[in-house]
């Protein structure tokens, strides 16, 4: 499809999907081809593919792999076999007969987060402290956390405002603002973020970055997987099971803690 378009159209075609989505699609297509599939392929081939993997993968994962196969076809101007009645009926049957509970990430409540950041030391600890507190207080997804640039943070006497340019539910890039108030004590999210930026010497670009072997902040932005690993590492350090936590645990923890404190659901929705 892209080969028949001029440069201006190709520019917008490239922006139609988030970079992470394209990366995931390519990975899923590679798996499909390694299994024995090909592009283009028939509806029967796709139906056999998802039936083969039904005992091993959740219906959510199978649906994503179908989306990748569809993308591989439509991006080349080919009709997608995933739209056929055979494939749709096979997936529906898998959902009915092989349904499994979707694993939800455990929530990190306020007490857990405070315990985790209390033991953070060194430059890496300053980064992790800021990341954990901002992620919790802002009820942020991991993709939102790693996407924050210095220009997206506006400090005020009362706190700070994060200007999120894109998120999972805002694929058109309209953006939204998240306010985080200052609180008393050394575990104020605003204070910890400011201290991290100053200590790492970060004045532009990505806020949350990897740290090299010399305990120096690099120019490389953290990945979503890195956020999950940071959470798991600190969870294990305070005696929690790291396997039940993920990059979503901070956001889930904010919602859970706020609800337990009697915050109105409408207020929680405004923050999330």
PDB file of C-alpha atoms in Angstrom:
ATOM      1  CA  UNK A   1       0.000   0.000   0.000  1.00  0.00           C
ATOM      2  CA  UNK A   2       2.785   2.418   0.965  1.00  0.00           C
ATOM      3  CA  UNK A   3       4.720   1.804  -2.271  1.00  0.00           C
ATOM      4  CA  UNK A   4       1.880   3.264  -4.330  1.00  0.00           C
ATOM      5  CA  UNK A   5       1.656   6.453  -2.248  1.00  0.00           C
ATOM      6  CA  UNK A   6       3.641   9.636  -2.521  1.00  0.00           C
ATOM      7  CA  UNK A   7       5.988  10.871   0.211  1.00  0.00           C
ATOM      8  CA  UNK A   8       3.423  13.011   1.996  1.00  0.00           C
ATOM      9  CA  UNK A   9       0.965  10.122   2.318  1.00  0.00           C
ATOM     10  CA  UNK A  10       3.719   7.746   3.450  1.00  0.00           C
ATOM     11  CA  UNK A  11       4.544  10.181   6.252  1.00  0.00           C
ATOM     12  CA  UNK A  12       1.060   9.867   7.710  1.00  0.00           C
ATOM     13  CA  UNK A  13       0.840   6.148   7.084  1.00  0.00           C
ATOM     14  CA  UNK A  14       3.964   5.748   9.201  1.00  0.00           C
ATOM     15  CA  UNK A  15       2.328   7.747  11.999  1.00  0.00           C
ATOM     16  CA  UNK A  16      -0.911   5.742  11.915  1.00  0.00           C
ATOM     17  CA  UNK A  17       0.481   3.209  14.400  1.00  0.00           C
ATOM     18  CA  UNK A  18       2.520   3.846  17.534  1.00  0.00           C
ATOM     19  CA  UNK A  19       6.137   2.718  17.321  1.00  0.00           C
ATOM     20  CA  UNK A  20       5.617   0.132  20.066  1.00  0.00           C
ATOM     21  CA  UNK A  21       2.577  -1.248  18.235  1.00  0.00           C
ATOM     22  CA  UNK A  22       4.511  -1.690  14.998  1.00  0.00           C
ATOM     23  CA  UNK A  23       7.353  -3.357  16.898  1.00  0.00           C
ATOM     24  CA  UNK A  24       4.921  -5.778  18.559  1.00  0.00           C
ATOM     25  CA  UNK A  25       3.197  -6.521  15.242  1.00  0.00           C
ATOM     26  CA  UNK A  26       6.506  -7.326  13.559  1.00  0.00           C
ATOM     27  CA  UNK A  27       7.458  -9.646  16.390  1.00  0.00           C
ATOM     28  CA  UNK A  28       4.126 -11.470  16.133  1.00  0.00           C
ATOM     29  CA  UNK A  29       4.435 -11.794  12.355  1.00  0.00           C
ATOM     30  CA  UNK A  30       7.911 -13.314  12.804  1.00  0.00           C
ATOM     31  CA  UNK A  31       6.390 -15.880  15.190  1.00  0.00           C
ATOM     32  CA  UNK A  32       3.649 -16.650  12.676  1.00  0.00           C
ATOM     33  CA  UNK A  33       6.150 -17.220   9.854  1.00  0.00           C
ATOM     34  CA  UNK A  34       8.408 -19.319  12.114  1.00  0.00           C
ATOM     35  CA  UNK A  35       5.382 -21.528  12.814  1.00  0.00           C
ATOM     36  CA  UNK A  36       4.939 -22.103   9.079  1.00  0.00           C
ATOM     37  CA  UNK A  37       2.695 -19.274   8.002  1.00  0.00           C
ATOM     38  CA  UNK A  38       3.338 -16.862   5.175  1.00  0.00           C
ATOM     39  CA  UNK A  39       2.207 -13.492   3.875  1.00  0.00           C
ATOM     40  CA  UNK A  40      -0.183 -13.644   2.094  1.00  0.00           C
ATOM     41  CA  UNK A  41      -1.940 -16.654   3.578  1.00  0.00           C
ATOM     42  CA  UNK A  42      -5.363 -18.256   3.532  1.00  0.00           C
ATOM     43  CA  UNK A  43      -8.073 -18.068   6.213  1.00  0.00           C
ATOM     44  CA  UNK A  44      -7.615 -21.808   6.757  1.00  0.00           C
ATOM     45  CA  UNK A  45      -3.930 -21.304   7.583  1.00  0.00           C
ATOM     46  CA  UNK A  46      -4.727 -18.555  10.104  1.00  0.00           C
ATOM     47  CA  UNK A  47      -7.480 -20.662  11.706  1.00  0.00           C
ATOM     48  CA  UNK A  48      -5.041 -23.580  12.113  1.00  0.00           C
ATOM     49  CA  UNK A  49      -2.486 -21.208  13.632  1.00  0.00           C
ATOM     50  CA  UNK A  50      -4.737 -19.889  16.386  1.00  0.00           C
ATOM     51  CA  UNK A  51      -6.196 -23.354  17.033  1.00  0.00           C
ATOM     52  CA  UNK A  52      -2.663 -24.724  17.470  1.00  0.00           C
ATOM     53  CA  UNK A  53      -1.809 -22.029  20.025  1.00  0.00           C
ATOM     54  CA  UNK A  54      -5.168 -21.978  21.841  1.00  0.00           C
ATOM     55  CA  UNK A  55      -4.037 -24.274  24.695  1.00  0.00           C
ATOM     56  CA  UNK A  56      -0.918 -22.148  25.283  1.00  0.00           C
ATOM     57  CA  UNK A  57      -1.988 -18.528  24.813  1.00  0.00           C
ATOM     58  CA  UNK A  58      -4.789 -16.375  26.166  1.00  0.00           C
ATOM     59  CA  UNK A  59      -7.514 -15.177  23.808  1.00  0.00           C
ATOM     60  CA  UNK A  60      -6.168 -11.644  24.303  1.00  0.00           C
ATOM     61  CA  UNK A  61      -2.750 -12.671  22.980  1.00  0.00           C
ATOM     62  CA  UNK A  62      -4.336 -14.572  20.086  1.00  0.00           C
ATOM     63  CA  UNK A  63      -6.399 -11.511  19.180  1.00  0.00           C
ATOM     64  CA  UNK A  64      -3.262  -9.379  19.123  1.00  0.00           C
ATOM     65  CA  UNK A  65      -1.513 -11.883  16.870  1.00  0.00           C
ATOM     66  CA  UNK A  66      -4.469 -11.798  14.508  1.00  0.00           C
ATOM     67  CA  UNK A  67      -4.187  -8.005  14.430  1.00  0.00           C
ATOM     68  CA  UNK A  68      -0.514  -8.384  13.492  1.00  0.00           C
ATOM     69  CA  UNK A  69      -1.343 -10.773  10.665  1.00  0.00           C
ATOM     70  CA  UNK A  70      -4.029  -8.397   9.445  1.00  0.00           C
ATOM     71  CA  UNK A  71      -1.547  -5.497   9.564  1.00  0.00           C
ATOM     72  CA  UNK A  72       1.013  -7.521   7.582  1.00  0.00           C
ATOM     73  CA  UNK A  73      -1.565  -7.982   4.818  1.00  0.00           C
ATOM     74  CA  UNK A  74      -3.243  -4.577   4.701  1.00  0.00           C
ATOM     75  CA  UNK A  75       0.094  -2.725   4.840  1.00  0.00           C
ATOM     76  CA  UNK A  76       0.919  -4.438   1.541  1.00  0.00           C
ATOM     77  CA  UNK A  77      -2.467  -3.721   0.022  1.00  0.00           C
ATOM     78  CA  UNK A  78      -3.624  -7.319   0.454  1.00  0.00           C
ATOM     79  CA  UNK A  79      -7.007  -8.488   1.779  1.00  0.00           C
ATOM     80  CA  UNK A  80      -6.734  -9.789   5.327  1.00  0.00           C
ATOM     81  CA  UNK A  81      -7.692 -13.438   5.938  1.00  0.00           C
ATOM     82  CA  UNK A  82      -8.451 -12.579   9.561  1.00  0.00           C
ATOM     83  CA  UNK A  83     -11.729 -10.983   8.471  1.00  0.00           C
ATOM     84  CA  UNK A  84     -13.090 -14.283   7.207  1.00  0.00           C
ATOM     85  CA  UNK A  85     -15.975 -16.048   8.922  1.00  0.00           C
ATOM     86  CA  UNK A  86     -13.771 -19.134   9.444  1.00  0.00           C
ATOM     87  CA  UNK A  87     -11.174 -17.241  11.488  1.00  0.00           C
ATOM     88  CA  UNK A  88     -13.761 -15.253  13.449  1.00  0.00           C
ATOM     89  CA  UNK A  89     -15.737 -18.396  14.303  1.00  0.00           C
ATOM     90  CA  UNK A  90     -12.574 -20.257  15.340  1.00  0.00           C
ATOM     91  CA  UNK A  91     -11.552 -17.438  17.682  1.00  0.00           C
ATOM     92  CA  UNK A  92     -15.056 -17.286  19.140  1.00  0.00           C
ATOM     93  CA  UNK A  93     -14.938 -21.034  19.789  1.00  0.00           C
ATOM     94  CA  UNK A  94     -11.551 -20.705  21.479  1.00  0.00           C
ATOM     95  CA  UNK A  95     -12.884 -17.984  23.757  1.00  0.00           C
ATOM     96  CA  UNK A  96     -15.835 -20.137  24.774  1.00  0.00           C
ATOM     97  CA  UNK A  97     -13.991 -23.419  25.309  1.00  0.00           C
ATOM     98  CA  UNK A  98     -10.513 -22.291  26.393  1.00  0.00           C
ATOM     99  CA  UNK A  99     -11.424 -19.171  28.345  1.00  0.00           C
ATOM    100  CA  UNK A 100      -8.927 -18.359  31.054  1.00  0.00           C
ATOM    101  CA  UNK A 101      -8.860 -15.638  33.638  1.00  0.00           C
ATOM    102  CA  UNK A 102      -6.860 -12.624  32.501  1.00  0.00           C
ATOM    103  CA  UNK A 103      -4.011 -12.139  34.930  1.00  0.00           C
ATOM    104  CA  UNK A 104      -4.237  -8.745  36.592  1.00  0.00           C
ATOM    105  CA  UNK A 105      -1.205  -7.004  37.991  1.00  0.00           C
ATOM    106  CA  UNK A 106      -1.251  -6.711  41.779  1.00  0.00           C
ATOM    107  CA  UNK A 107      -1.665  -3.195  43.127  1.00  0.00           C
ATOM    108  CA  UNK A 108       1.104  -1.457  45.079  1.00  0.00           C
ATOM    109  CA  UNK A 109      -0.580   0.535  47.822  1.00  0.00           C
ATOM    110  CA  UNK A 110       0.820   3.650  49.450  1.00  0.00           C
ATOM    111  CA  UNK A 111       2.480   1.721  52.292  1.00  0.00           C
ATOM    112  CA  UNK A 112       4.323  -0.517  49.831  1.00  0.00           C
ATOM    113  CA  UNK A 113       5.535   2.419  47.761  1.00  0.00           C
ATOM    114  CA  UNK A 114       6.834   4.273  50.835  1.00  0.00           C
ATOM    115  CA  UNK A 115       8.692   1.144  51.974  1.00  0.00           C
ATOM    116  CA  UNK A 116      10.229   0.776  48.520  1.00  0.00           C
ATOM    117  CA  UNK A 117      11.455   4.355  48.157  1.00  0.00           C
ATOM    118  CA  UNK A 118      12.721   4.536  51.760  1.00  0.00           C
ATOM    119  CA  UNK A 119      15.564   2.174  50.900  1.00  0.00           C
ATOM    120  CA  UNK A 120      16.637   3.769  47.613  1.00  0.00           C
ATOM    121  CA  UNK A 121      20.252   4.996  47.623  1.00  0.00           C
ATOM    122  CA  UNK A 122      22.697   6.500  45.132  1.00  0.00           C
ATOM    123  CA  UNK A 123      21.870   8.042  41.768  1.00  0.00           C
ATOM    124  CA  UNK A 124      20.003   4.939  40.656  1.00  0.00           C
ATOM    125  CA  UNK A 125      18.009   5.104  43.851  1.00  0.00           C
ATOM    126  CA  UNK A 126      17.136   8.755  43.221  1.00  0.00           C
ATOM    127  CA  UNK A 127      15.843   7.838  39.782  1.00  0.00           C
ATOM    128  CA  UNK A 128      13.840   4.892  41.067  1.00  0.00           C
ATOM    129  CA  UNK A 129      12.414   6.967  43.931  1.00  0.00           C
ATOM    130  CA  UNK A 130      11.234   9.686  41.555  1.00  0.00           C
ATOM    131  CA  UNK A 131       9.859   7.132  39.086  1.00  0.00           C
ATOM    132  CA  UNK A 132       7.922   5.177  41.716  1.00  0.00           C
ATOM    133  CA  UNK A 133       6.468   8.248  43.419  1.00  0.00           C
ATOM    134  CA  UNK A 134       5.541  10.087  40.210  1.00  0.00           C
ATOM    135  CA  UNK A 135       4.087   6.905  38.730  1.00  0.00           C
ATOM    136  CA  UNK A 136       1.986   6.306  41.835  1.00  0.00           C
ATOM    137  CA  UNK A 137       0.871   9.892  42.491  1.00  0.00           C
ATOM    138  CA  UNK A 138       0.052  10.465  38.834  1.00  0.00           C
ATOM    139  CA  UNK A 139      -1.589   7.043  38.348  1.00  0.00           C
ATOM    140  CA  UNK A 140       0.528   6.693  35.236  1.00  0.00           C
ATOM    141  CA  UNK A 141       0.938   3.808  32.842  1.00  0.00           C
ATOM    142  CA  UNK A 142       4.503   2.717  32.241  1.00  0.00           C
ATOM    143  CA  UNK A 143       4.356   4.039  28.666  1.00  0.00           C
ATOM    144  CA  UNK A 144       3.327   7.438  30.031  1.00  0.00           C
ATOM    145  CA  UNK A 145       6.158   7.391  32.577  1.00  0.00           C
ATOM    146  CA  UNK A 146       8.913   6.646  30.093  1.00  0.00           C
ATOM    147  CA  UNK A 147       7.482   9.107  27.578  1.00  0.00           C
ATOM    148  CA  UNK A 148       7.893  12.146  29.867  1.00  0.00           C
ATOM    149  CA  UNK A 149      10.403  14.750  28.673  1.00  0.00           C
ATOM    150  CA  UNK A 150      11.789  17.659  30.668  1.00  0.00           C
ATOM    151  CA  UNK A 151       9.656  20.057  28.620  1.00  0.00           C
ATOM    152  CA  UNK A 152       6.563  18.113  29.708  1.00  0.00           C
ATOM    153  CA  UNK A 153       7.104  18.945  33.400  1.00  0.00           C
ATOM    154  CA  UNK A 154       5.993  22.305  34.796  1.00  0.00           C
ATOM    155  CA  UNK A 155       6.873  23.029  38.437  1.00  0.00           C
ATOM    156  CA  UNK A 156       4.783  25.323  40.639  1.00  0.00           C
ATOM    157  CA  UNK A 157       4.861  26.288  44.300  1.00  0.00           C
ATOM    158  CA  UNK A 158       1.862  24.018  44.876  1.00  0.00           C
ATOM    159  CA  UNK A 159       3.230  21.057  42.935  1.00  0.00           C
ATOM    160  CA  UNK A 160       3.772  20.137  39.315  1.00  0.00           C
ATOM    161  CA  UNK A 161       1.822  19.475  36.126  1.00  0.00           C
ATOM    162  CA  UNK A 162       2.735  16.737  33.677  1.00  0.00           C
ATOM    163  CA  UNK A 163       1.773  17.406  30.077  1.00  0.00           C
ATOM    164  CA  UNK A 164       1.242  13.911  28.686  1.00  0.00           C
ATOM    165  CA  UNK A 165       1.382  14.116  24.930  1.00  0.00           C
ATOM    166  CA  UNK A 166       0.142  10.605  24.229  1.00  0.00           C
ATOM    167  CA  UNK A 167      -1.192   7.629  26.144  1.00  0.00           C
ATOM    168  CA  UNK A 168      -2.846   4.264  25.565  1.00  0.00           C
ATOM    169  CA  UNK A 169      -6.326   5.790  25.401  1.00  0.00           C
ATOM    170  CA  UNK A 170      -5.167   8.883  23.504  1.00  0.00           C
ATOM    171  CA  UNK A 171      -3.636   7.476  20.329  1.00  0.00           C
ATOM    172  CA  UNK A 172      -4.536  10.637  18.389  1.00  0.00           C
ATOM    173  CA  UNK A 173      -2.087  12.594  20.539  1.00  0.00           C
ATOM    174  CA  UNK A 174      -4.484  15.208  21.899  1.00  0.00           C
ATOM    175  CA  UNK A 175      -2.688  15.005  25.233  1.00  0.00           C
ATOM    176  CA  UNK A 176      -3.843  15.561  28.802  1.00  0.00           C
ATOM    177  CA  UNK A 177      -2.527  17.185  31.955  1.00  0.00           C
ATOM    178  CA  UNK A 178      -1.916  15.455  35.273  1.00  0.00           C
ATOM    179  CA  UNK A 179      -1.440  17.535  38.417  1.00  0.00           C
ATOM    180  CA  UNK A 180       0.609  16.229  41.345  1.00  0.00           C
ATOM    181  CA  UNK A 181       0.516  18.326  44.552  1.00  0.00           C
ATOM    182  CA  UNK A 182       3.439  18.897  46.886  1.00  0.00           C
ATOM    183  CA  UNK A 183       3.315  17.121  50.220  1.00  0.00           C
ATOM    184  CA  UNK A 184       5.380  17.450  53.364  1.00  0.00           C
ATOM    185  CA  UNK A 185       8.351  15.209  53.932  1.00  0.00           C
ATOM    186  CA  UNK A 186      11.243  13.817  51.950  1.00  0.00           C
ATOM    187  CA  UNK A 187       9.040  11.527  49.901  1.00  0.00           C
ATOM    188  CA  UNK A 188       7.206  14.319  48.099  1.00  0.00           C
ATOM    189  CA  UNK A 189       6.967  13.244  44.423  1.00  0.00           C
ATOM    190  CA  UNK A 190       7.656  16.803  43.217  1.00  0.00           C
ATOM    191  CA  UNK A 191      10.713  17.165  45.429  1.00  0.00           C
ATOM    192  CA  UNK A 192      12.118  13.763  44.459  1.00  0.00           C
ATOM    193  CA  UNK A 193      11.680  14.425  40.764  1.00  0.00           C
ATOM    194  CA  UNK A 194      13.418  17.779  41.048  1.00  0.00           C
ATOM    195  CA  UNK A 195      16.290  16.192  43.006  1.00  0.00           C
ATOM    196  CA  UNK A 196      16.714  13.453  40.401  1.00  0.00           C
ATOM    197  CA  UNK A 197      16.872  15.910  37.501  1.00  0.00           C
ATOM    198  CA  UNK A 198      19.428  18.055  39.320  1.00  0.00           C
ATOM    199  CA  UNK A 199      21.622  15.160  40.427  1.00  0.00           C
ATOM    200  CA  UNK A 200      21.614  13.564  36.972  1.00  0.00           C
ATOM    201  CA  UNK A 201      22.210  16.897  35.237  1.00  0.00           C
ATOM    202  CA  UNK A 202      19.191  16.409  32.978  1.00  0.00           C
ATOM    203  CA  UNK A 203      18.045  19.648  31.370  1.00  0.00           C
ATOM    204  CA  UNK A 204      16.315  18.368  28.236  1.00  0.00           C
ATOM    205  CA  UNK A 205      15.077  15.188  26.661  1.00  0.00           C
ATOM    206  CA  UNK A 206      13.894  12.097  28.510  1.00  0.00           C
ATOM    207  CA  UNK A 207      13.290  12.414  32.250  1.00  0.00           C
ATOM    208  CA  UNK A 208      13.710   8.748  33.178  1.00  0.00           C
ATOM    209  CA  UNK A 209      16.875   7.243  31.738  1.00  0.00           C
ATOM    210  CA  UNK A 210      19.092   4.240  32.130  1.00  0.00           C
ATOM    211  CA  UNK A 211      22.180   4.478  34.336  1.00  0.00           C
ATOM    212  CA  UNK A 212      25.539   3.131  33.200  1.00  0.00           C
ATOM    213  CA  UNK A 213      28.138   1.125  35.107  1.00  0.00           C
ATOM    214  CA  UNK A 214      29.782   4.337  36.328  1.00  0.00           C
ATOM    215  CA  UNK A 215      26.567   5.438  38.072  1.00  0.00           C
ATOM    216  CA  UNK A 216      25.930   8.115  35.452  1.00  0.00           C
ATOM    217  CA  UNK A 217      22.639   8.897  33.727  1.00  0.00           C
ATOM    218  CA  UNK A 218      22.853   8.013  30.039  1.00  0.00           C
ATOM    219  CA  UNK A 219      20.950   9.618  27.175  1.00  0.00           C
ATOM    220  CA  UNK A 220      18.917   6.452  26.667  1.00  0.00           C
ATOM    221  CA  UNK A 221      15.261   6.559  27.681  1.00  0.00           C
ATOM    222  CA  UNK A 222      14.028   3.740  29.907  1.00  0.00           C
ATOM    223  CA  UNK A 223      11.898   1.096  28.218  1.00  0.00           C
ATOM    224  CA  UNK A 224       8.533  -0.103  29.443  1.00  0.00           C
ATOM    225  CA  UNK A 225      10.130  -3.405  30.410  1.00  0.00           C
ATOM    226  CA  UNK A 226      12.701  -1.520  32.500  1.00  0.00           C
ATOM    227  CA  UNK A 227       9.899   0.089  34.521  1.00  0.00           C
ATOM    228  CA  UNK A 228       8.401  -3.336  35.232  1.00  0.00           C
ATOM    229  CA  UNK A 229      11.795  -4.703  36.300  1.00  0.00           C
ATOM    230  CA  UNK A 230      12.411  -1.726  38.602  1.00  0.00           C
ATOM    231  CA  UNK A 231       9.059  -2.307  40.303  1.00  0.00           C
ATOM    232  CA  UNK A 232       9.713  -6.039  40.634  1.00  0.00           C
ATOM    233  CA  UNK A 233      13.198  -5.477  42.062  1.00  0.00           C
ATOM    234  CA  UNK A 234      12.039  -3.094  44.754  1.00  0.00           C
ATOM    235  CA  UNK A 235       9.008  -5.228  45.549  1.00  0.00           C
ATOM    236  CA  UNK A 236      11.264  -8.215  46.168  1.00  0.00           C
ATOM    237  CA  UNK A 237      13.555  -6.076  48.313  1.00  0.00           C
ATOM    238  CA  UNK A 238      10.749  -5.358  50.791  1.00  0.00           C
ATOM    239  CA  UNK A 239       9.630  -8.980  50.916  1.00  0.00           C
ATOM    240  CA  UNK A 240       6.864  -9.017  48.293  1.00  0.00           C
ATOM    241  CA  UNK A 241       6.451 -11.559  45.511  1.00  0.00           C
ATOM    242  CA  UNK A 242       7.900  -9.827  42.413  1.00  0.00           C
ATOM    243  CA  UNK A 243       6.011 -12.113  40.013  1.00  0.00           C
ATOM    244  CA  UNK A 244       2.617 -10.590  40.786  1.00  0.00           C
ATOM    245  CA  UNK A 245       3.665  -7.006  40.056  1.00  0.00           C
ATOM    246  CA  UNK A 246       4.129  -5.238  36.741  1.00  0.00           C
ATOM    247  CA  UNK A 247       4.443  -1.801  35.197  1.00  0.00           C
ATOM    248  CA  UNK A 248       0.707  -1.346  35.821  1.00  0.00           C
ATOM    249  CA  UNK A 249       0.983  -1.878  39.585  1.00  0.00           C
ATOM    250  CA  UNK A 250       1.611   1.801  40.406  1.00  0.00           C
ATOM    251  CA  UNK A 251      -1.497   2.937  38.536  1.00  0.00           C
ATOM    252  CA  UNK A 252      -3.573   0.135  40.073  1.00  0.00           C
ATOM    253  CA  UNK A 253      -2.184   1.012  43.497  1.00  0.00           C
ATOM    254  CA  UNK A 254      -3.234   4.645  43.209  1.00  0.00           C
ATOM    255  CA  UNK A 255      -6.777   3.649  42.283  1.00  0.00           C
ATOM    256  CA  UNK A 256      -6.986   1.094  45.096  1.00  0.00           C
ATOM    257  CA  UNK A 257      -5.550   3.435  47.739  1.00  0.00           C
ATOM    258  CA  UNK A 258      -7.770   6.336  46.679  1.00  0.00           C
ATOM    259  CA  UNK A 259     -10.884   4.148  46.766  1.00  0.00           C
ATOM    260  CA  UNK A 260      -9.993   2.827  50.216  1.00  0.00           C
ATOM    261  CA  UNK A 261      -9.631   6.425  51.427  1.00  0.00           C
ATOM    262  CA  UNK A 262     -13.146   7.212  50.238  1.00  0.00           C
ATOM    263  CA  UNK A 263     -12.216   9.337  47.215  1.00  0.00           C
ATOM    264  CA  UNK A 264     -15.109   9.698  44.792  1.00  0.00           C
ATOM    265  CA  UNK A 265     -14.857   7.533  41.674  1.00  0.00           C
ATOM    266  CA  UNK A 266     -15.303  10.617  39.480  1.00  0.00           C
ATOM    267  CA  UNK A 267     -12.241  12.211  41.090  1.00  0.00           C
ATOM    268  CA  UNK A 268     -10.218   9.041  40.574  1.00  0.00           C
ATOM    269  CA  UNK A 269     -11.261   8.961  36.921  1.00  0.00           C
ATOM    270  CA  UNK A 270     -10.127  12.552  36.481  1.00  0.00           C
ATOM    271  CA  UNK A 271      -6.630  11.601  37.614  1.00  0.00           C
ATOM    272  CA  UNK A 272      -6.449   8.387  35.602  1.00  0.00           C
TER     273      UNK A 272
END
